[in-house]
């Protein structure tokens, strides 16, 4: 006789008079497949943990965002924020969809060039560009966004020796009503620094002022903050037109749109509460259209949206290593993906689902990663079915920042696969091996052996 | 190890302790363990019965049973002198 399927024993005390927070129980369905591929097969073939990216989702989210803006504003241009996820396979999807590149270091700049991006369509942000990098970007006619006065003067110097005039914008910081105010990057609007820098650029006669840039923060839950930002940049554009008869080519409102993730400590899921692309697009387009710009003279609107475009397309497949009972009686489950792979678990309450059908029994569990470190907690408290070692879990919305800020710490990093629109999986980054780490090390002669 | 004989256990995995007025839900595996213990089986015999009947190895089940009986104890579901 075939033996029965085993589930570990479980008993739960029923609390009376204590309904759930909103009287609802939202029980996510198991994620048995990602874009048609069985999670268990992916784990078997490529190993666990495993990063999985959905090309279909990347393209469809991008198209939703583009449509939200292009139906409301005549000239819209996205520039893919490399730091959010600079796997070349990911960048090239965005470039195929029409995105420019937004980079913040020489490394990212070179990566965009290597991906074949037209240098004129690379936006070079960041507070730490070197003289060599500025010269290269100038000669390539890339768009250089000036962060501070030292950079402005350096660029005027660089311009003397360059083949082309630098094409520039300044980064502006401002009060948009959100807290904390990001005033560390760029020139301040309210205290006149930004206007001062624009005057210096115009009077230098050495730089081509193309646009204005701001990045007001990240995961901004208020669409109206963007309306404030757009209005302030439009005002600077008006002053330039009045004083210098200079027309700007673009206004770049940076990134910062919230993805559908849920921030830690939120009661309601982010998919219900966060503004949509339509909300942001409505706020921004109205602010620009209602400003002084004459019809037909609206500047191009550039957006450097990062997390909102890629979070949803990323998954981590992970496996249960062990179940434990803490001294307090709490259940704890250890899985093979920790904060080494999931940097964003410090801010997000990632949705986590099982990859196989289960009974209806649930247990309040703490979910820990495999690092031998107290910080390695993926979820303090999550209601999970009764899992056995070897069972798979799927961590959702992991596409932004994790594949750039993950760390090789204690464990080697796993493979990344992308499922294409036909449903076929491709390895887009190999797993690390011992050689990936030790290959960079050098042993001084007297330490090459442990014999004293 | 003996289960508190006053407990009322329903087919559907609902458990009532008339001594304290508390109720519990228990999954089929848990209910089966409680049933066997009430029949007077020793832990060793429960393990034999389970590994016979379910797709689970001795080692895993022993660990789970140990954990489960600990919880029964914290919930005061065992006989008083245990
Ligand atoms: C200048 C700039 N642009 C765009 C982004 C992307 O931001 P987000 O992922 O919040 O959309 C960042 C992120 O820090 C940034 O610094």
XYZ file of C-alpha atoms and ligand atoms in Angstrom:
550
model
C 0.000 0.000 0.000
C 1.244 3.474 -0.918
C 2.233 5.488 2.180
C 0.325 8.686 2.948
C 1.844 12.115 2.324
C 3.352 13.535 5.487
C 2.804 16.968 6.955
C 4.410 17.857 10.253
C 2.030 17.848 13.251
C 0.602 21.202 14.175
C -1.686 22.529 16.855
C -2.968 26.067 17.203
C -4.756 27.655 20.129
C -7.818 29.563 18.964
C -8.047 33.088 20.267
C -11.600 34.288 20.681
C -12.748 37.803 19.966
C -9.629 38.668 18.008
C -10.346 38.906 14.299
C -7.511 39.705 11.906
C -6.419 43.298 11.521
C -8.965 44.013 8.811
C -11.158 41.011 9.319
C -9.702 39.553 6.144
C -7.346 36.758 5.578
C -5.299 37.195 2.473
C -3.882 33.889 1.618
C -1.639 34.068 -1.431
C -1.930 31.134 -3.816
C 1.143 28.906 -4.183
C 3.543 29.987 -6.937
C 4.097 26.690 -8.698
C 5.220 28.304 -11.976
C 6.977 31.458 -13.115
C 6.079 32.416 -16.680
C 5.074 28.840 -17.370
C 8.215 27.213 -15.951
C 7.809 24.954 -12.917
C 9.592 26.369 -9.885
C 10.695 22.897 -8.776
C 12.254 22.232 -12.190
C 14.061 25.573 -12.198
C 15.514 24.801 -8.774
C 16.513 21.324 -9.833
C 18.148 22.437 -13.072
C 19.865 25.650 -11.946
C 20.193 25.154 -8.194
C 18.765 26.830 -5.135
C 18.762 29.652 -4.263
C 18.118 31.058 -7.714
C 17.325 34.520 -9.063
C 14.701 34.487 -11.797
C 13.830 37.418 -14.053
C 10.799 37.642 -16.307
C 11.425 39.338 -19.645
C 7.697 39.425 -20.273
C 7.075 41.358 -17.055
C 9.920 43.807 -17.676
C 8.534 44.667 -21.099
C 4.937 44.881 -20.008
C 5.634 47.090 -16.976
C 7.820 49.355 -19.119
C 5.047 49.668 -21.701
C 2.491 50.525 -19.027
C 4.771 53.256 -17.697
C 5.547 54.621 -21.152
C 1.888 54.660 -22.080
C 0.903 56.449 -18.861
C 3.249 59.329 -19.755
C 3.102 59.379 -23.540
C -0.689 59.658 -23.551
C -0.427 62.778 -21.357
C 2.740 64.511 -22.520
C 4.146 64.949 -26.033
C 7.848 64.113 -25.538
C 8.735 61.413 -23.025
C 12.059 59.642 -22.683
C 12.972 56.989 -20.120
C 16.634 56.490 -19.185
C 17.364 53.162 -17.496
C 18.894 53.655 -14.062
C 21.859 51.273 -14.213
C 22.405 51.083 -10.471
C 18.959 49.554 -10.024
C 19.937 46.488 -12.029
C 22.872 46.548 -14.429
C 22.816 42.980 -15.648
C 23.383 43.493 -19.362
C 20.413 41.284 -20.273
C 18.168 43.565 -18.234
C 19.675 46.820 -19.561
C 19.351 45.626 -23.134
C 15.646 44.888 -22.757
C 15.128 48.483 -21.641
C 17.344 49.765 -24.466
C 15.410 47.681 -26.996
C 12.223 49.246 -25.629
C 13.729 52.678 -26.309
C 15.315 53.644 -22.979
C 18.462 55.703 -22.771
C 21.012 54.920 -20.041
C 21.400 56.747 -16.725
C 24.718 56.033 -15.018
C 26.458 57.288 -11.876
C 30.031 56.044 -12.208
C 32.767 55.410 -14.741
C 32.086 51.691 -14.365
C 28.401 52.102 -15.220
C 29.255 54.500 -18.046
C 31.612 51.942 -19.618
C 28.973 49.243 -19.172
C 26.418 51.332 -21.082
C 28.948 51.908 -23.887
C 29.731 48.177 -23.979
C 25.994 47.458 -24.253
C 26.029 49.561 -27.410
C 24.143 52.592 -26.139
C 24.641 55.707 -28.297
C 26.919 57.884 -26.090
C 24.659 60.873 -26.792
C 21.911 58.943 -25.017
C 23.873 58.326 -21.838
C 23.088 60.555 -18.868
C 26.046 60.797 -16.514
C 24.901 61.595 -12.960
C 26.700 61.299 -9.659
C 28.873 63.325 -7.303
C 32.200 61.639 -8.079
C 33.128 61.904 -11.744
C 36.881 62.093 -12.425
C 38.604 64.459 -14.866
C 39.226 61.532 -17.243
C 35.606 60.476 -17.087
C 34.420 64.026 -17.734
C 36.737 64.319 -20.727
C 35.559 61.005 -22.172
C 31.893 61.917 -21.661
C 32.496 65.359 -23.187
C 34.202 63.948 -26.269
C 31.389 61.402 -26.586
C 28.787 64.196 -26.331
C 27.060 62.414 -23.452
C 24.798 64.381 -21.123
C 26.705 65.412 -18.018
C 24.642 66.318 -14.970
C 26.708 68.595 -12.757
C 26.423 67.867 -9.031
C 28.486 70.624 -7.356
C 30.528 73.762 -8.077
C 33.891 71.964 -8.009
C 32.641 69.769 -10.804
C 31.356 72.796 -12.700
C 34.790 74.465 -12.605
C 36.564 71.204 -13.455
C 34.301 70.765 -16.456
C 35.012 74.306 -17.675
C 38.716 73.384 -17.520
C 38.142 70.055 -19.263
C 36.247 71.888 -22.012
C 39.480 73.682 -23.004
C 41.058 70.392 -24.081
C 38.005 68.587 -25.439
C 36.897 67.970 -29.020
C 33.344 69.054 -28.246
C 31.570 71.487 -25.969
C 30.275 69.676 -22.875
C 26.502 69.084 -23.000
C 25.301 69.657 -19.465
C 22.445 69.968 -17.013
C 22.575 70.713 -13.309
C 21.087 68.570 -10.608
C 18.716 70.594 -8.459
C 17.569 69.664 -4.963
C 14.493 71.218 -3.424
C 11.736 71.061 -0.872
C 8.837 69.112 -2.396
C 7.057 68.592 0.888
C 8.458 65.132 1.442
C 10.639 64.135 4.342
C 13.549 63.604 4.478
C 14.522 66.206 1.907
C 17.421 65.013 -0.218
C 19.716 68.047 -0.235
C 22.988 66.229 -0.418
C 23.154 66.055 -4.209
C 23.080 68.967 -6.594
C 22.313 72.641 -6.086
C 19.526 73.887 -3.856
C 16.531 75.606 -5.421
C 15.148 77.564 -2.480
C 18.390 79.233 -1.389
C 19.342 80.345 -4.909
C 22.333 77.986 -5.412
C 20.727 76.447 -8.465
C 20.052 79.797 -10.127
C 23.604 80.863 -9.268
C 25.066 77.739 -10.922
C 22.926 78.293 -14.031
C 24.239 81.864 -14.291
C 27.827 80.633 -13.999
C 27.222 78.115 -16.790
C 25.611 80.692 -19.084
C 28.337 83.282 -18.438
C 31.197 80.781 -18.893
C 30.294 80.425 -22.556
C 32.041 77.052 -22.513
C 29.169 74.684 -21.770
C 25.968 73.832 -23.622
C 23.149 73.934 -21.102
C 20.716 71.253 -22.248
C 18.410 70.679 -19.308
C 17.609 70.540 -15.633
C 17.646 67.491 -13.437
C 16.315 66.511 -10.041
C 15.900 63.261 -8.147
C 13.739 64.002 -5.145
C 14.147 60.682 -3.335
C 13.091 57.097 -3.624
C 9.821 55.238 -3.050
C 7.962 58.554 -3.022
C 4.396 57.819 -1.974
C 3.080 61.221 -3.018
C 2.522 61.917 -6.701
C 2.064 65.564 -5.798
C 5.730 65.882 -4.746
C 6.558 65.452 -8.458
C 4.143 68.204 -9.420
C 5.992 70.506 -7.008
C 9.367 69.437 -8.450
C 8.216 69.905 -12.050
C 6.821 73.351 -11.262
C 10.077 74.478 -9.641
C 12.215 73.263 -12.558
C 9.792 74.917 -14.993
C 10.286 78.171 -13.107
C 14.080 77.929 -13.503
C 13.546 77.258 -17.206
C 11.381 80.385 -17.422
C 14.053 82.525 -15.740
C 16.664 81.246 -18.226
C 14.401 82.130 -21.105
C 13.741 85.615 -19.761
C 17.328 86.465 -18.852
C 19.343 84.614 -21.511
C 16.725 83.853 -24.134
C 17.871 80.264 -23.678
C 15.494 77.389 -24.315
C 16.112 74.090 -22.535
C 15.854 70.790 -24.371
C 14.716 68.721 -21.413
C 13.536 68.445 -17.852
C 14.665 65.291 -16.059
C 12.657 64.357 -12.978
C 14.904 61.445 -11.955
C 13.552 58.274 -10.379
C 11.749 57.518 -7.152
C 8.339 56.129 -8.135
C 7.146 53.500 -5.653
C 6.997 49.920 -6.894
C 4.189 47.591 -5.845
C 6.228 46.320 -2.912
C 5.026 46.815 0.664
C 7.205 48.874 2.963
C 7.944 47.395 6.368
C 5.426 48.506 8.955
C 2.648 49.175 6.414
C -0.720 47.671 7.247
C -2.005 47.440 3.701
C -0.196 45.836 0.772
C 1.709 48.254 -1.477
C -0.218 47.055 -4.518
C -3.325 48.663 -2.969
C -1.863 51.883 -1.613
C 1.087 53.025 -3.751
C 0.479 55.572 -6.530
C 0.268 54.099 -10.027
C 2.185 55.251 -13.118
C -1.012 57.029 -14.132
C -1.058 58.980 -10.859
C 2.557 60.127 -11.249
C 2.078 60.879 -14.958
C -1.018 62.941 -14.300
C 0.710 65.035 -11.620
C 3.855 65.660 -13.666
C 2.218 66.268 -17.042
C -0.343 68.672 -15.603
C 2.366 70.653 -13.805
C 4.446 71.042 -16.982
C 1.542 71.682 -19.330
C 0.113 74.295 -16.967
C 3.451 76.108 -16.608
C 4.689 78.980 -18.830
C 5.876 76.749 -21.726
C 4.112 77.668 -24.951
C 2.389 74.813 -26.792
C 4.923 73.214 -29.110
C 7.787 74.398 -26.889
C 7.441 71.907 -24.104
C 10.823 70.429 -23.216
C 11.379 66.693 -23.411
C 10.464 64.976 -20.155
C 13.138 62.508 -19.036
C 12.433 59.895 -16.349
C 15.086 57.778 -14.642
C 12.613 55.375 -13.077
C 14.367 52.428 -11.458
C 12.626 50.202 -8.924
C 9.080 50.740 -10.198
C 10.127 49.306 -13.582
C 11.970 46.207 -12.422
C 10.899 45.096 -8.934
C 7.983 43.043 -10.188
C 10.043 41.091 -12.727
C 12.412 39.580 -10.138
C 11.935 36.457 -8.035
C 14.154 34.441 -5.748
C 13.520 30.723 -5.533
C 14.676 29.435 -2.181
C 14.541 26.134 -0.273
C 13.753 25.282 3.322
C 16.830 24.070 5.166
C 15.382 23.489 8.625
C 12.568 24.247 11.045
C 13.319 25.297 14.583
C 11.456 26.212 17.711
C 12.783 29.273 19.530
C 12.992 29.453 23.323
C 9.807 31.546 23.330
C 7.928 28.797 21.511
C 7.998 30.694 18.225
C 8.471 28.740 15.070
C 11.473 29.654 12.929
C 12.282 28.442 9.446
C 15.732 28.694 7.903
C 15.961 29.078 4.145
C 18.929 29.197 1.791
C 18.444 32.832 0.669
C 19.355 35.523 3.167
C 20.049 39.225 3.294
C 23.229 38.524 1.345
C 20.943 38.132 -1.694
C 17.984 40.162 -0.523
C 19.319 43.531 0.488
C 15.843 45.040 0.081
C 14.451 42.944 2.944
C 15.710 45.714 5.221
C 12.933 47.984 3.838
C 10.418 45.779 2.141
C 8.073 43.246 3.584
C 8.538 40.994 0.568
C 5.637 38.795 -0.355
C 6.726 35.171 0.015
C 4.717 32.215 -1.234
C 5.172 28.490 -1.245
C 5.867 26.689 -4.509
C 3.763 23.627 -3.862
C 0.235 22.897 -2.741
C -0.208 22.559 1.023
C -2.931 21.822 3.532
C -4.918 24.699 4.984
C -2.850 24.792 8.209
C -0.709 27.847 8.841
C 1.823 28.831 11.418
C 3.247 32.191 12.400
C 6.916 31.836 11.551
C 10.102 33.868 11.595
C 11.985 33.407 8.353
C 15.769 33.425 8.589
C 18.470 33.205 5.933
C 21.538 30.957 5.995
C 24.060 33.486 7.311
C 25.466 32.902 10.734
C 24.480 36.453 11.687
C 21.687 37.981 13.703
C 20.796 40.489 10.984
C 19.872 37.709 8.604
C 16.126 37.878 8.993
C 13.947 37.910 5.862
C 10.604 38.245 7.679
C 10.066 38.658 11.435
C 6.631 37.218 11.192
C 4.911 35.514 8.306
C 2.040 33.089 8.188
C 3.322 30.013 6.382
C 2.079 26.491 5.740
C 3.854 23.643 7.503
C 6.973 23.324 5.407
C 9.417 20.472 5.312
C 13.132 20.727 4.560
C 13.610 20.797 0.793
C 10.285 22.545 0.094
C 10.569 25.613 -2.130
C 9.529 29.187 -1.440
C 9.265 32.035 -3.914
C 10.224 35.551 -2.812
C 8.483 38.141 -4.963
C 9.371 41.581 -6.357
C 13.101 41.336 -5.921
C 14.190 42.858 -9.246
C 15.459 46.234 -8.022
C 18.776 46.833 -6.269
C 19.316 43.248 -5.106
C 21.332 42.204 -8.156
C 23.575 45.242 -7.742
C 23.816 45.477 -3.952
C 23.965 41.760 -3.118
C 27.078 40.709 -1.315
C 29.439 37.833 -1.591
C 29.336 37.197 2.139
C 29.741 33.737 3.659
C 28.136 32.086 0.621
C 28.954 32.265 -3.072
C 26.337 34.000 -5.177
C 23.923 31.867 -7.215
C 22.926 31.876 -10.865
C 20.522 34.364 -12.385
C 18.187 33.081 -15.087
C 15.857 35.021 -17.324
C 12.719 33.516 -18.790
C 12.164 34.924 -22.251
C 8.815 35.765 -23.815
C 8.591 32.281 -25.344
C 8.921 30.722 -21.895
C 12.519 29.525 -22.311
C 15.044 30.035 -19.521
C 18.517 31.503 -20.136
C 21.350 31.833 -17.661
C 22.150 35.564 -17.651
C 24.720 35.385 -14.871
C 26.651 32.325 -13.750
C 26.997 31.323 -10.126
C 30.258 32.224 -8.433
C 32.876 29.563 -7.830
C 35.804 29.468 -5.439
C 37.992 30.771 -8.263
C 35.772 33.857 -8.710
C 36.878 34.944 -5.236
C 40.325 33.506 -4.698
C 41.356 34.351 -8.261
C 41.572 37.988 -7.176
C 43.631 37.238 -4.099
C 47.410 37.280 -3.904
C 49.406 35.484 -1.237
C 52.717 37.002 -0.159
C 55.477 34.375 -0.398
C 55.881 33.921 3.342
C 52.130 33.192 3.695
C 51.806 30.742 0.861
C 52.080 27.802 3.246
C 50.664 27.391 6.736
C 53.748 25.537 7.902
C 55.542 27.987 10.184
C 3.276 10.349 28.000
C -0.478 10.595 28.495
C -2.986 12.943 27.001
C -5.340 14.696 29.393
C -8.313 12.262 29.376
C -10.900 15.036 29.685
C -10.134 16.533 26.257
C -12.858 16.466 23.659
C -11.495 15.793 20.190
C -13.670 16.025 17.097
C -13.196 14.271 13.780
C -12.469 17.547 12.033
C -9.468 18.333 14.214
C -11.180 20.542 16.752
C -9.972 20.152 20.334
C -11.659 21.416 23.485
C -10.193 21.464 26.973
C -13.142 21.639 29.421
C -10.704 22.294 32.268
C -9.618 25.658 30.884
C -12.283 26.413 28.287
C -9.621 26.707 25.583
C -10.048 25.359 22.081
C -7.507 24.354 19.489
C -7.293 23.255 15.908
C -5.010 20.434 15.012
C -3.996 19.132 11.597
C -4.601 15.468 10.637
C -1.039 14.446 11.530
C -1.378 16.058 14.943
C -4.824 14.524 15.446
C -3.448 11.088 14.615
C -0.648 11.487 17.171
C -3.164 12.512 19.836
C -5.400 9.573 18.923
C -2.552 7.085 19.228
C -1.398 8.550 22.523
C -4.929 8.326 23.874
C -4.998 4.678 22.883
C -2.059 4.299 25.221
C 0.769 3.917 22.689
C 4.239 4.896 23.848
C 6.219 7.514 21.888
C 8.324 4.712 20.453
C 5.193 2.936 19.218
C 3.843 6.162 17.740
C 7.050 6.528 15.773
C 6.774 2.947 14.506
C 3.172 3.490 13.496
C 3.936 6.715 11.693
C 6.938 5.621 9.707
C 4.871 2.628 8.653
C 1.918 4.707 7.524
C 3.441 7.981 6.196
C 6.141 9.090 3.787
C 8.513 10.234 6.501
C 11.823 8.966 7.793
C 12.296 8.050 11.439
C 14.726 10.835 12.095
C 12.466 13.619 10.803
C 9.400 12.277 12.551
C 11.181 11.834 15.871
C 12.232 15.467 15.758
C 8.721 16.669 14.824
C 7.096 14.464 17.478
C 9.440 15.789 20.124
C 8.570 19.346 19.132
C 4.834 18.594 19.023
C 4.753 16.946 22.451
C 6.580 19.995 23.827
C 3.761 22.185 22.522
C 1.100 19.862 23.966
C 2.815 20.289 27.280
C 2.927 24.109 27.103
C -0.758 24.102 26.214
C -1.447 21.917 29.306
C -2.904 19.113 27.232
C -0.990 16.329 28.950
C -1.966 14.540 32.117
C -1.217 16.577 35.202
C 1.625 14.499 36.632
C 3.602 14.592 33.372
C 19.988 60.100 -9.962
C 19.110 58.910 -9.819
N 18.214 58.626 -10.788
C 17.404 57.542 -10.690
C 17.434 56.683 -9.608
C 16.478 55.532 -9.543
O 15.629 55.661 -8.466
P 14.375 54.717 -8.205
O 14.860 53.306 -8.196
O 13.891 55.140 -6.844
O 13.367 54.955 -9.268
C 18.347 56.969 -8.570
C 18.397 56.092 -7.379
O 18.941 56.342 -6.354
C 19.199 58.106 -8.665
O 20.076 58.403 -7.709
